[in-house]
Amino acid sequence: AQKVTQAQTEISVVEKEDVTLDCVYETRDTTYYLFWYKQPPSGELVFLIRRNSFDEQNEISGRYSWNFQKSTSSFNFTITASQVVDSAVYFCALSEANFGNEKLTFGTGTRLTIIP
Amino acid sequence: SAVISQKPSRDICQRGTSLTIQCQVDSQVTMMFWYRQQPGQSLTLIATANQGSEATYESGFVIDKFPISRPNLTFSTLTVSNMSPEDSSIYLCSVSDGLNEKLFFGSGTQLSVL
């Protein structure tokens, strides 16, 4: 069975600080996909990134970066120079790699509050 | 990217009634997914809906409680039947871009059952 653990329930940081959101996953599949989604107060889920299990390169997109370490089954998300607009609930998720079976197993989410 | 429209965006319902949630996608998709997000909780998959076949339900969810229709490749409905306060949640539909590159979500239906 697949499982995603986000141990940090809530994090608060002052604006402009860097913050890392942790994600640890469990799966018996050798091929899988990892995702991060942002859920702002308005409620919609915003796709941030997808990473497949064969691609362990870290990724940077503006102020966002992701560190995928297969050895520790972790896929952590860092926001650099945080802004108030980053305040949201962030979900890490895992899916099987079967085409046409993209159902997601979500972590419990981390509520991030950026203090102005 | 897929644009997903969900209706209604929110509703307040009486115990024992049923509500049908609609999900419309602006492009043809093979599979659509229905998720539930209980207050303050994560998202849980209810079922996967294929066009032309019965939906596949996850453990803990049954067709009698959550009947799903998928009449074509751009539309699906989820009905929450015989509602109780425990059904108060956000219900979201989701589609894939077909390559497992991205999974898009509708804006959700916030359901409150009195």
Short mmCIF file of C-alpha atoms in Angstrom, two decimals:
data_model
loop_
_atom_site.label_atom_id
_atom_site.label_comp_id
_atom_site.label_asym_id
_atom_site.label_seq_id
_atom_site.Cartn_x
_atom_site.Cartn_y
_atom_site.Cartn_z
CA ALA A 1 0.00 0.00 0.00
CA GLN A 2 1.13 3.50 -0.72
CA LYS A 3 1.52 6.07 2.00
CA VAL A 4 2.59 9.70 2.15
CA THR A 5 3.65 11.34 5.40
CA GLN A 6 3.87 15.06 5.97
CA ALA A 7 4.97 15.26 9.57
CA GLN A 8 4.73 19.04 9.78
CA THR A 9 1.11 19.93 10.42
CA GLU A 10 1.63 23.68 10.60
CA ILE A 11 4.58 25.97 9.98
CA SER A 12 4.82 29.72 10.47
CA VAL A 13 7.71 31.82 9.25
CA VAL A 14 8.32 35.50 8.87
CA GLU A 15 8.21 36.87 5.37
CA LYS A 16 11.45 36.55 3.41
CA GLU A 17 12.62 33.57 5.39
CA ASP A 18 13.26 30.27 3.66
CA VAL A 19 11.07 27.31 4.58
CA THR A 20 11.23 23.60 3.80
CA LEU A 21 8.21 21.33 3.77
CA ASP A 22 8.98 17.66 4.33
CA CYS A 23 7.43 14.72 2.53
CA VAL A 24 8.24 11.05 3.09
CA TYR A 25 6.59 8.33 1.07
CA GLU A 26 6.20 4.57 1.04
CA THR A 27 5.53 2.42 -2.00
CA ARG A 28 6.37 -1.04 -3.27
CA ASP A 29 6.34 0.15 -6.85
CA THR A 30 9.66 0.67 -8.57
CA THR A 31 8.15 3.26 -10.86
CA TYR A 32 5.96 5.99 -9.45
CA TYR A 33 5.26 9.70 -9.52
CA LEU A 34 5.46 12.32 -6.81
CA PHE A 35 3.51 15.56 -6.78
CA TRP A 36 3.17 18.75 -4.80
CA TYR A 37 -0.04 20.77 -4.76
CA LYS A 38 -0.86 24.11 -3.19
CA GLN A 39 -4.30 24.79 -1.73
CA PRO A 40 -4.72 28.50 -0.98
CA PRO A 41 -7.57 29.76 1.22
CA SER A 42 -9.83 29.93 -1.84
CA GLY A 43 -9.79 26.12 -1.86
CA GLU A 44 -8.67 25.14 -5.34
CA LEU A 45 -5.76 22.76 -5.76
CA VAL A 46 -2.89 24.23 -7.74
CA PHE A 47 -0.44 21.83 -9.37
CA LEU A 48 3.19 22.69 -8.56
CA ILE A 49 5.34 19.80 -9.72
CA ARG A 50 5.43 16.16 -10.79
CA ARG A 51 8.54 14.04 -10.52
CA ASN A 52 8.99 10.48 -11.70
CA SER A 53 10.96 7.97 -9.68
CA PHE A 54 13.76 7.70 -12.22
CA ASP A 55 14.54 11.37 -12.18
CA GLU A 56 16.40 12.27 -9.02
CA GLN A 57 17.61 15.62 -10.24
CA ASN A 58 16.62 18.46 -8.02
CA GLU A 59 14.41 21.05 -9.61
CA ILE A 60 14.23 24.79 -9.20
CA SER A 61 11.40 26.99 -10.39
CA GLY A 62 11.79 30.59 -9.31
CA ARG A 63 11.60 30.66 -5.52
CA TYR A 64 10.52 27.03 -5.37
CA SER A 65 12.87 24.06 -5.29
CA TRP A 66 12.41 20.36 -4.74
CA ASN A 67 14.85 17.83 -3.35
CA PHE A 68 14.07 14.23 -4.31
CA GLN A 69 16.11 11.59 -2.45
CA LYS A 70 15.14 8.06 -3.32
CA SER A 71 17.51 6.63 -0.71
CA THR A 72 15.46 8.20 2.06
CA SER A 73 12.11 8.14 0.22
CA SER A 74 11.77 11.87 0.60
CA PHE A 75 10.59 14.63 -1.70
CA ASN A 76 11.02 17.90 0.16
CA PHE A 77 9.86 21.31 -1.01
CA THR A 78 11.69 24.55 -0.23
CA ILE A 79 10.37 28.07 -0.67
CA THR A 80 13.09 30.69 -0.74
CA ALA A 81 12.42 34.27 0.37
CA SER A 82 8.86 33.45 1.35
CA GLN A 83 6.01 35.83 0.63
CA VAL A 84 2.60 36.28 2.16
CA VAL A 85 1.02 34.85 -1.00
CA ASP A 86 2.75 31.57 -0.22
CA SER A 87 0.41 31.08 2.73
CA ALA A 88 -1.57 27.94 1.93
CA VAL A 89 -1.89 24.26 2.67
CA TYR A 90 0.63 22.23 0.72
CA PHE A 91 0.01 18.60 -0.15
CA CYS A 92 2.52 16.01 -1.24
CA ALA A 93 1.07 13.11 -3.23
CA LEU A 94 2.11 9.83 -4.81
CA SER A 95 0.72 7.88 -7.73
CA GLU A 96 1.39 4.63 -9.50
CA ALA A 97 3.04 4.88 -12.87
CA ASN A 98 0.41 2.93 -14.77
CA PHE A 99 -0.86 4.92 -17.69
CA GLY A 100 -4.50 5.68 -17.18
CA ASN A 101 -4.36 5.02 -13.48
CA GLU A 102 -3.26 8.35 -12.15
CA LYS A 103 -5.05 8.22 -8.85
CA LEU A 104 -3.21 10.01 -6.08
CA THR A 105 -2.45 9.14 -2.49
CA PHE A 106 -2.19 12.39 -0.58
CA GLY A 107 -0.33 13.31 2.56
CA THR A 108 -2.22 15.09 5.31
CA GLY A 109 -0.89 18.46 4.25
CA THR A 110 1.21 21.19 5.84
CA ARG A 111 -0.43 24.52 6.60
CA LEU A 112 2.12 27.24 5.89
CA THR A 113 1.57 30.73 7.26
CA ILE A 114 3.84 33.54 6.18
CA ILE A 115 3.84 36.36 8.71
CA PRO A 116 4.27 39.82 7.19
CA SER B 1 -3.95 22.46 -19.39
CA ALA B 2 -7.45 21.19 -18.72
CA VAL B 3 -10.11 23.54 -17.43
CA ILE B 4 -12.54 21.89 -15.08
CA SER B 5 -15.87 23.37 -14.05
CA GLN B 6 -17.65 22.04 -11.02
CA LYS B 7 -21.22 22.79 -9.99
CA PRO B 8 -22.45 23.70 -7.51
CA SER B 9 -19.54 25.44 -5.81
CA ARG B 10 -21.25 25.06 -2.47
CA ASP B 11 -24.53 23.87 -1.03
CA ILE B 12 -26.25 23.43 2.28
CA CYS B 13 -28.47 20.37 2.41
CA GLN B 14 -30.83 18.69 4.79
CA ARG B 15 -30.14 15.29 6.28
CA GLY B 16 -31.59 12.46 4.22
CA THR B 17 -31.56 14.29 0.90
CA SER B 18 -29.24 13.76 -2.07
CA LEU B 19 -27.03 16.14 -4.02
CA THR B 20 -25.60 15.67 -7.50
CA ILE B 21 -22.31 17.37 -8.30
CA GLN B 22 -21.38 18.01 -11.91
CA CYS B 23 -17.91 18.08 -13.39
CA GLN B 24 -17.34 19.41 -16.91
CA VAL B 25 -13.96 19.35 -18.65
CA ASP B 26 -13.02 21.44 -21.66
CA SER B 27 -11.31 18.51 -23.39
CA GLN B 28 -11.88 14.79 -23.77
CA VAL B 29 -10.32 12.71 -21.02
CA THR B 30 -10.26 8.99 -20.48
CA MET B 31 -10.52 8.91 -16.73
CA MET B 32 -12.02 11.22 -14.17
CA PHE B 33 -11.46 10.95 -10.46
CA TRP B 34 -13.63 12.01 -7.55
CA TYR B 35 -12.02 12.97 -4.24
CA ARG B 36 -13.37 13.96 -0.86
CA GLN B 37 -11.69 16.37 1.53
CA GLN B 38 -13.23 16.32 4.97
CA PRO B 39 -12.83 19.46 7.10
CA GLY B 40 -9.19 20.03 7.93
CA GLN B 41 -8.21 16.73 6.37
CA SER B 42 -6.36 15.50 3.33
CA LEU B 43 -7.92 14.31 0.10
CA THR B 44 -9.22 10.78 -0.24
CA LEU B 45 -10.06 9.14 -3.53
CA ILE B 46 -13.70 8.06 -3.75
CA ALA B 47 -13.76 6.47 -7.19
CA THR B 48 -12.41 6.46 -10.71
CA ALA B 49 -14.88 7.01 -13.55
CA ASN B 50 -14.34 5.63 -17.04
CA GLN B 51 -16.62 6.53 -19.90
CA GLY B 52 -18.91 3.66 -20.78
CA SER B 53 -18.25 1.50 -17.75
CA GLU B 54 -19.09 1.40 -14.07
CA ALA B 55 -16.97 3.46 -11.76
CA THR B 56 -14.31 1.77 -9.64
CA TYR B 57 -14.71 2.56 -5.95
CA GLU B 58 -12.02 2.72 -3.32
CA SER B 59 -12.23 0.88 -0.05
CA GLY B 60 -14.81 2.48 2.21
CA PHE B 61 -16.91 3.94 -0.59
CA VAL B 62 -19.89 2.22 -2.20
CA ILE B 63 -21.98 2.84 -5.27
CA ASP B 64 -25.25 3.07 -3.37
CA LYS B 65 -23.93 6.00 -1.37
CA PHE B 66 -21.91 7.70 -4.12
CA PRO B 67 -23.38 6.80 -7.52
CA ILE B 68 -21.35 8.16 -10.42
CA SER B 69 -22.27 8.73 -14.02
CA ARG B 70 -19.88 9.19 -16.93
CA PRO B 71 -21.99 9.62 -20.04
CA ASN B 72 -19.21 10.99 -22.26
CA LEU B 73 -15.54 11.93 -22.31
CA THR B 74 -16.02 15.45 -20.96
CA PHE B 75 -18.60 15.07 -18.21
CA SER B 76 -19.24 13.22 -14.97
CA THR B 77 -21.54 13.48 -11.99
CA LEU B 78 -21.17 12.34 -8.40
CA THR B 79 -24.25 11.98 -6.24
CA VAL B 80 -24.03 12.02 -2.47
CA SER B 81 -27.09 10.03 -1.38
CA ASN B 82 -29.08 10.01 1.82
CA MET B 83 -26.79 12.61 3.31
CA SER B 84 -25.80 12.89 6.93
CA PRO B 85 -23.69 15.55 8.68
CA GLU B 86 -20.67 13.24 8.30
CA ASP B 87 -20.86 13.83 4.55
CA SER B 88 -20.01 17.51 5.03
CA SER B 89 -16.85 17.86 2.96
CA ILE B 90 -15.35 19.37 -0.11
CA TYR B 91 -15.81 17.13 -3.14
CA LEU B 92 -13.38 17.55 -6.02
CA CYS B 93 -13.14 16.06 -9.46
CA SER B 94 -9.82 15.54 -11.14
CA VAL B 95 -8.55 14.66 -14.58
CA SER B 96 -5.20 13.71 -15.99
CA ASP B 97 -3.54 15.20 -19.02
CA GLY B 98 -3.20 11.64 -20.25
CA LEU B 99 0.54 11.36 -19.77
CA ASN B 100 0.56 11.41 -16.00
CA GLU B 101 2.30 14.74 -16.36
CA LYS B 102 -0.25 16.73 -14.49
CA LEU B 103 -3.45 16.06 -12.66
CA PHE B 104 -5.87 18.92 -12.68
CA PHE B 105 -8.54 19.57 -10.11
CA GLY B 106 -11.84 21.36 -10.23
CA SER B 107 -12.47 24.14 -7.76
CA GLY B 108 -14.48 21.81 -5.56
CA THR B 109 -17.97 21.64 -4.13
CA GLN B 110 -18.26 22.58 -0.50
CA LEU B 111 -21.11 20.57 0.98
CA SER B 112 -22.62 21.20 4.40
CA VAL B 113 -25.26 18.81 5.71
CA LEU B 114 -27.50 19.99 8.54
#
